[in-house]
XYZ file of C-alpha atoms in Angstrom:
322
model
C 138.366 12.049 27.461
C 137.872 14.188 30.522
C 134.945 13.824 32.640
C 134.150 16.094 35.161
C 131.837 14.695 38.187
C 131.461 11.473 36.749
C 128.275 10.565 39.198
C 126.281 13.136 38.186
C 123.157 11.929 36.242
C 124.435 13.424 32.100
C 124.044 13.243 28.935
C 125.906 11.379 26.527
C 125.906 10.945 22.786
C 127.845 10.165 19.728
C 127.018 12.497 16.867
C 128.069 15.689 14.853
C 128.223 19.614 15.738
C 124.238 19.281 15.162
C 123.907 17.299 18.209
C 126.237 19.674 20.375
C 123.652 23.211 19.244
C 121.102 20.955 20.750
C 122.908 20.654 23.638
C 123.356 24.212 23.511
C 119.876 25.188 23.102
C 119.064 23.182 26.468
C 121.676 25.198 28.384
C 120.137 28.267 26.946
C 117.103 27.848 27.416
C 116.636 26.468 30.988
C 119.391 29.087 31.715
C 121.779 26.303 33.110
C 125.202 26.228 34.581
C 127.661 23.121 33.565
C 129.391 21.497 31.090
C 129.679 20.436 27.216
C 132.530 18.113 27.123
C 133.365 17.349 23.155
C 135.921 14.187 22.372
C 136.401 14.209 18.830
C 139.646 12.759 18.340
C 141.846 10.062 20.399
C 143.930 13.226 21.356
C 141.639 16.254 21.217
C 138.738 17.966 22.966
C 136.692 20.863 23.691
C 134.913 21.992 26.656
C 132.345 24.699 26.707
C 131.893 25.695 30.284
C 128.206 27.339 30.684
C 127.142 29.873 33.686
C 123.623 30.817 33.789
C 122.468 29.694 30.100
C 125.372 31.493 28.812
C 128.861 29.849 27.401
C 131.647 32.136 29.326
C 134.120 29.987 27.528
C 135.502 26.991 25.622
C 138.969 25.016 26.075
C 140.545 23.011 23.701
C 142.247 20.518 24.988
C 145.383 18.534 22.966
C 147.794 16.279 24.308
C 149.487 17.808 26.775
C 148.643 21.274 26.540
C 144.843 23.483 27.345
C 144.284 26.499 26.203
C 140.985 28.938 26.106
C 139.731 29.580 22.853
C 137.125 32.187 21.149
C 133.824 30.257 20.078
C 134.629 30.729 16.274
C 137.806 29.156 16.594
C 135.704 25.305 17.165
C 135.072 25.078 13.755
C 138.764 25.655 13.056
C 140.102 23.168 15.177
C 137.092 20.644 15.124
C 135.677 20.977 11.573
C 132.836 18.499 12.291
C 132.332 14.930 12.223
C 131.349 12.344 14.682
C 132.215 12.910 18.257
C 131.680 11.921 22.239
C 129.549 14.590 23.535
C 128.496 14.821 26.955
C 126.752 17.713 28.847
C 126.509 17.761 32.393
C 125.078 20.255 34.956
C 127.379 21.622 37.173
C 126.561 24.501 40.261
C 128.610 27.761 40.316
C 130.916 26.428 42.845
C 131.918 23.307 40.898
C 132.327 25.275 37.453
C 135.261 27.154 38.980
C 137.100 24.272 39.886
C 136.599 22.496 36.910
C 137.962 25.889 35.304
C 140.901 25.865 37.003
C 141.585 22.558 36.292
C 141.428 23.326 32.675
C 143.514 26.556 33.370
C 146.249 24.164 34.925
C 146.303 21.746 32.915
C 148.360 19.596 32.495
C 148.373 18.022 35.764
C 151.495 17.793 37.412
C 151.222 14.490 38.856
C 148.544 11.485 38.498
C 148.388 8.493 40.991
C 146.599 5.381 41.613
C 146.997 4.633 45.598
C 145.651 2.173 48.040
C 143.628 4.028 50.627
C 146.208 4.684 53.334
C 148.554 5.464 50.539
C 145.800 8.043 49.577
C 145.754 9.561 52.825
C 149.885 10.087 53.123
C 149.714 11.565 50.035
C 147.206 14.258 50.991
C 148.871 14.946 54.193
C 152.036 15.490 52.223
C 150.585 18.304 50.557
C 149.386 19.825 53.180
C 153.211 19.613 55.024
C 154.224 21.081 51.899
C 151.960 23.904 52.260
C 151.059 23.396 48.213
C 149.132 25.632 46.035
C 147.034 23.985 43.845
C 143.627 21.681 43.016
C 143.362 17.719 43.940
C 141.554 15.698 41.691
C 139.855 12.468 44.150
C 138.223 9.823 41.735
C 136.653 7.291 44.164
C 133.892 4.178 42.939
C 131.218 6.600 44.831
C 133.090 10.301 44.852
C 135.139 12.071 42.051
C 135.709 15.848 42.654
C 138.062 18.426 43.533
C 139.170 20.305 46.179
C 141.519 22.919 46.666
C 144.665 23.973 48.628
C 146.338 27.247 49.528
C 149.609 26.453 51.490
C 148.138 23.419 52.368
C 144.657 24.142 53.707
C 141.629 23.289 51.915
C 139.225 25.898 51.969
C 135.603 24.375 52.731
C 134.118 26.953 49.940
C 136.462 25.167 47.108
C 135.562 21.161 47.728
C 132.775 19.903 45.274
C 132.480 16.112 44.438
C 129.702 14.228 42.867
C 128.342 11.064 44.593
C 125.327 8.761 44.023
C 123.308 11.957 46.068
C 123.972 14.848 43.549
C 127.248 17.361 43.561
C 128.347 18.205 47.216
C 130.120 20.842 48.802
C 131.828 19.437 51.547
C 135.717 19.888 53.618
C 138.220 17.829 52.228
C 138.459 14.857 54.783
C 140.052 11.874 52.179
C 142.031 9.989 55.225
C 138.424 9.239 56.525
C 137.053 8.216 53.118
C 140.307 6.357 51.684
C 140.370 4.282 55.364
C 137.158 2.847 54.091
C 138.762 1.472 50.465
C 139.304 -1.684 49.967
C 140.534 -1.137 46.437
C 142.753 1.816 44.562
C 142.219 5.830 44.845
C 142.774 7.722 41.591
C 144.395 11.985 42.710
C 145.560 14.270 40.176
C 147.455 17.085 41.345
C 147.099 20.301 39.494
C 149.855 22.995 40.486
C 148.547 26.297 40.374
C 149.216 28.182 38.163
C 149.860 32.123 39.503
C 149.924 34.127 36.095
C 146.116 32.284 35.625
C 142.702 34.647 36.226
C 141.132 31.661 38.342
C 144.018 31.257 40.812
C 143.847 35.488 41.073
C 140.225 35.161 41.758
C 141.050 32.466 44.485
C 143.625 34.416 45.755
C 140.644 36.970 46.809
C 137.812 34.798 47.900
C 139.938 33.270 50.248
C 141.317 36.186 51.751
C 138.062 37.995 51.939
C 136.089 34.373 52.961
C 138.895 34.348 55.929
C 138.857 37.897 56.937
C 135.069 37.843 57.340
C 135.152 34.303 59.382
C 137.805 36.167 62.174
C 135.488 38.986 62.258
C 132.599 37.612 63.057
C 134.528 35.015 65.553
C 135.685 38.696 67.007
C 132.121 39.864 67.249
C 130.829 36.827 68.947
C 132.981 37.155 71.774
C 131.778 40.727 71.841
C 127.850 39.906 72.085
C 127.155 35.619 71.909
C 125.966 33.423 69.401
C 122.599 34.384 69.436
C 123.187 38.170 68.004
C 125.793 36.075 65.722
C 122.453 34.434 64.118
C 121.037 37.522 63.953
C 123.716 38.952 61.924
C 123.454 35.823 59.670
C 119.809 36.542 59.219
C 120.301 40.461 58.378
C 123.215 40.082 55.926
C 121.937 37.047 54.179
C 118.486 38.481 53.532
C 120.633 41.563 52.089
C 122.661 39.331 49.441
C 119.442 37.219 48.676
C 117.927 40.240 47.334
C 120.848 41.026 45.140
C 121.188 37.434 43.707
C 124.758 36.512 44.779
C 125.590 33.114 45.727
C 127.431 34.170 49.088
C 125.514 33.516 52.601
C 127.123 33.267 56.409
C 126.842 30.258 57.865
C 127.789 29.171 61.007
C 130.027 32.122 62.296
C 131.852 31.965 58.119
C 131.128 33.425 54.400
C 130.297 30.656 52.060
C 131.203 31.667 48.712
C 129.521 29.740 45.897
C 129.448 32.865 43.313
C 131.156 32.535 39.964
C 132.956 35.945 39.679
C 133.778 36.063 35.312
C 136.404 38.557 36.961
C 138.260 39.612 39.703
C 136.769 43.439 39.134
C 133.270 42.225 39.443
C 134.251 40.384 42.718
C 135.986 43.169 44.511
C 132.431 45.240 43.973
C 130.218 42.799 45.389
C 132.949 41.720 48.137
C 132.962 45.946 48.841
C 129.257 45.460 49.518
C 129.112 42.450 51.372
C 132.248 44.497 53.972
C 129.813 47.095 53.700
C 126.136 45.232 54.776
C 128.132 42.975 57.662
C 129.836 46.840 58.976
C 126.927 48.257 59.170
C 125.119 45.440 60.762
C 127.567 45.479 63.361
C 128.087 49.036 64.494
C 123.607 49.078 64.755
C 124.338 46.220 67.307
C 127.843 47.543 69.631
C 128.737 50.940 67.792
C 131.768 52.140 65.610
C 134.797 51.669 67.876
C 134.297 48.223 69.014
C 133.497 47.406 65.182
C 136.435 48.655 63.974
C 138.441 46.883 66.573
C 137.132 43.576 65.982
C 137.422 43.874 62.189
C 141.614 45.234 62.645
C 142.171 42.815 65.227
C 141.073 40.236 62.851
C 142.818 41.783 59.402
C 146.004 41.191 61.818
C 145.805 37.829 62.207
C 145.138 37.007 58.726
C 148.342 35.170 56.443
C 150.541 37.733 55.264
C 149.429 36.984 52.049
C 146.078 37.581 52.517
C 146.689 41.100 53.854
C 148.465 41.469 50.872
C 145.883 40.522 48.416
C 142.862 42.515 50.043
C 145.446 45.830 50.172
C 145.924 45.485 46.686
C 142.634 45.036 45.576
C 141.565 48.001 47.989
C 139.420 46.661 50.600
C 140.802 47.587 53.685
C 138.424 50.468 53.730
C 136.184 48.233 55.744
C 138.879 48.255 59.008
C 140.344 51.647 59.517
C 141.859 51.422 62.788
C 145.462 52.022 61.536
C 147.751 50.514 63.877
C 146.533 46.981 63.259
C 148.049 47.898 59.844
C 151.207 49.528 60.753
């Protein structure tokens, strides 16, 4: 069976579809976010993945294959009987890893290392400048983290440990160099064609172009107006609900976009809040020249992404384009 975030405090039963409504009702209820993970065969499972009290979707799992599946297809493929349930909670920010997991499954590689074997490993994927989601299963950590030609994005590592679920930068050579025994990675290839690695595609391009700008600005005006801009724009996007805040000079992105429409709209208003902030504080012109200078010296790929999905609205100075 697959367990997601196997420290987190869950939980587990043996029983019949009965049991998993109940499980159900809880998520709907206290208008949770997690997981109902359903073994009912040596070879078979579901998981319902749930995002605010409601179940966005459910993956069957067989033996070597995972596929996404309406919610009146369970009782076709599970027609009832005695299972392994387990529901766990989950944040926003670990839901879409474990969904990409499921979307690229099966994994393309599974290892058990020693902890400087760990370490190699993960610095061969970076080398390699891979696409894709690692899969650390440590006696205190299991969790994922993700990397786009080889960097891992500090918004896409969540692990559980004895505290609770963590969002945290991907740093296994320091935790592997304190194992005495084995390190269990599985290495999930993206998978392009899928909606999650789309939807990645775009909150790291946007989460990157925002973290240049605002480097740009503070060399404009200081730190301290930087912290003010924090203040202004994440009092803005606490009143609308969205799981996005700067931090530090960056955009943390903890939202669970169902779909890559949804997230160009709210990333068009976050462009929007942070533009406006800025040209109160040092005008139009220099504005727009810090947020070109920094569209320029984003990956090529990145460009790419945000002209497609039509936010370059927020820099208009064209020659940083051209």
């Amino acid at each position: 069976m697959i367990q997601f975030f196997n420290q987190v405090v869950d939980n587990r039963i043996k029983g019949s579809s009965a049991y998993l409504e109940s499980m159900q009702r809880v998520f709907a209820q206290d208008g949770g976010s997690g997981l109902i993970e359903v073994q009912y065969s040596s070879t078979d499972q579901l998981v319902f993945v749930y995002l605010d009290g409601q179940a966005i979707s459910v993956y069957h799992l067989g033996t070597s294959q995972c596929r996404l599946i309406p919610e009146d297809e369970v009782r076709l493929v599970w027609p009832d009987g005695e299972a392994d349930l387990r529901a766990v909670p989950v944040p926003s920010q670990g839901l879409r890893l474990a969904v990409q997991a499921l979307e690229w499954c099966p994994p393309q590689q599974e290892r058990a290392l020693e902890g400087d074997g760990a370490g190699r490993y993960l610095e061969d994927l970076k080398m390699q400048k891979q696409d894709g989601l690692l899969r650390v299963k440590l006696p205190d950590l299991d969790g994922f983290a993700v990397l786009l030609d080889g960097d891992t994005p500090v918004s896409d590592a969540v692990f559980s440990t004895p505290r609770g679920i963590e969002s945290m930068a991907l740093n296994l050579p320091q935790w592997t160099g304190k194992l005495r025994g084995q390190c269990q990675l599985v290495w999930y290839a993206a998978r392009p064609e899928s909606a999650s690695y789309q939807r990645l595609l775009l909150r790291n391009a946007v989460t990157q172009w925002v973290e240049k700008v605002i480097l740009g600005y503070q060399h404009l005006v200081g730190r301290n107006l930087v912290n003010s801009l924090d203040y202004e724009v994440n009092t803005a996007l606490r009143l609308r609900r969205w799981n996005l805040r700067l931090v530090g000079g960056g955009l943390v992105d903890h939202h669970f976009f169902l779909d890559a429409t949804m997230a160009v709209q709210v990333y068009q208003t976050v462009l929007g809040i942070l533009n406006e902030q800025m040209v109160r504080v040092v005008g139009k012109s220099l504005t727009q020249r810090a947020v070109s200078q920094a569209f320029a010296k984003l990956k090529d790929r990145q460009r790419q992404t945000l002209i497609e999905h039509s936010l370059i609205s927020f820099a208009t100075e064209k020659p940083a384009f051209e």
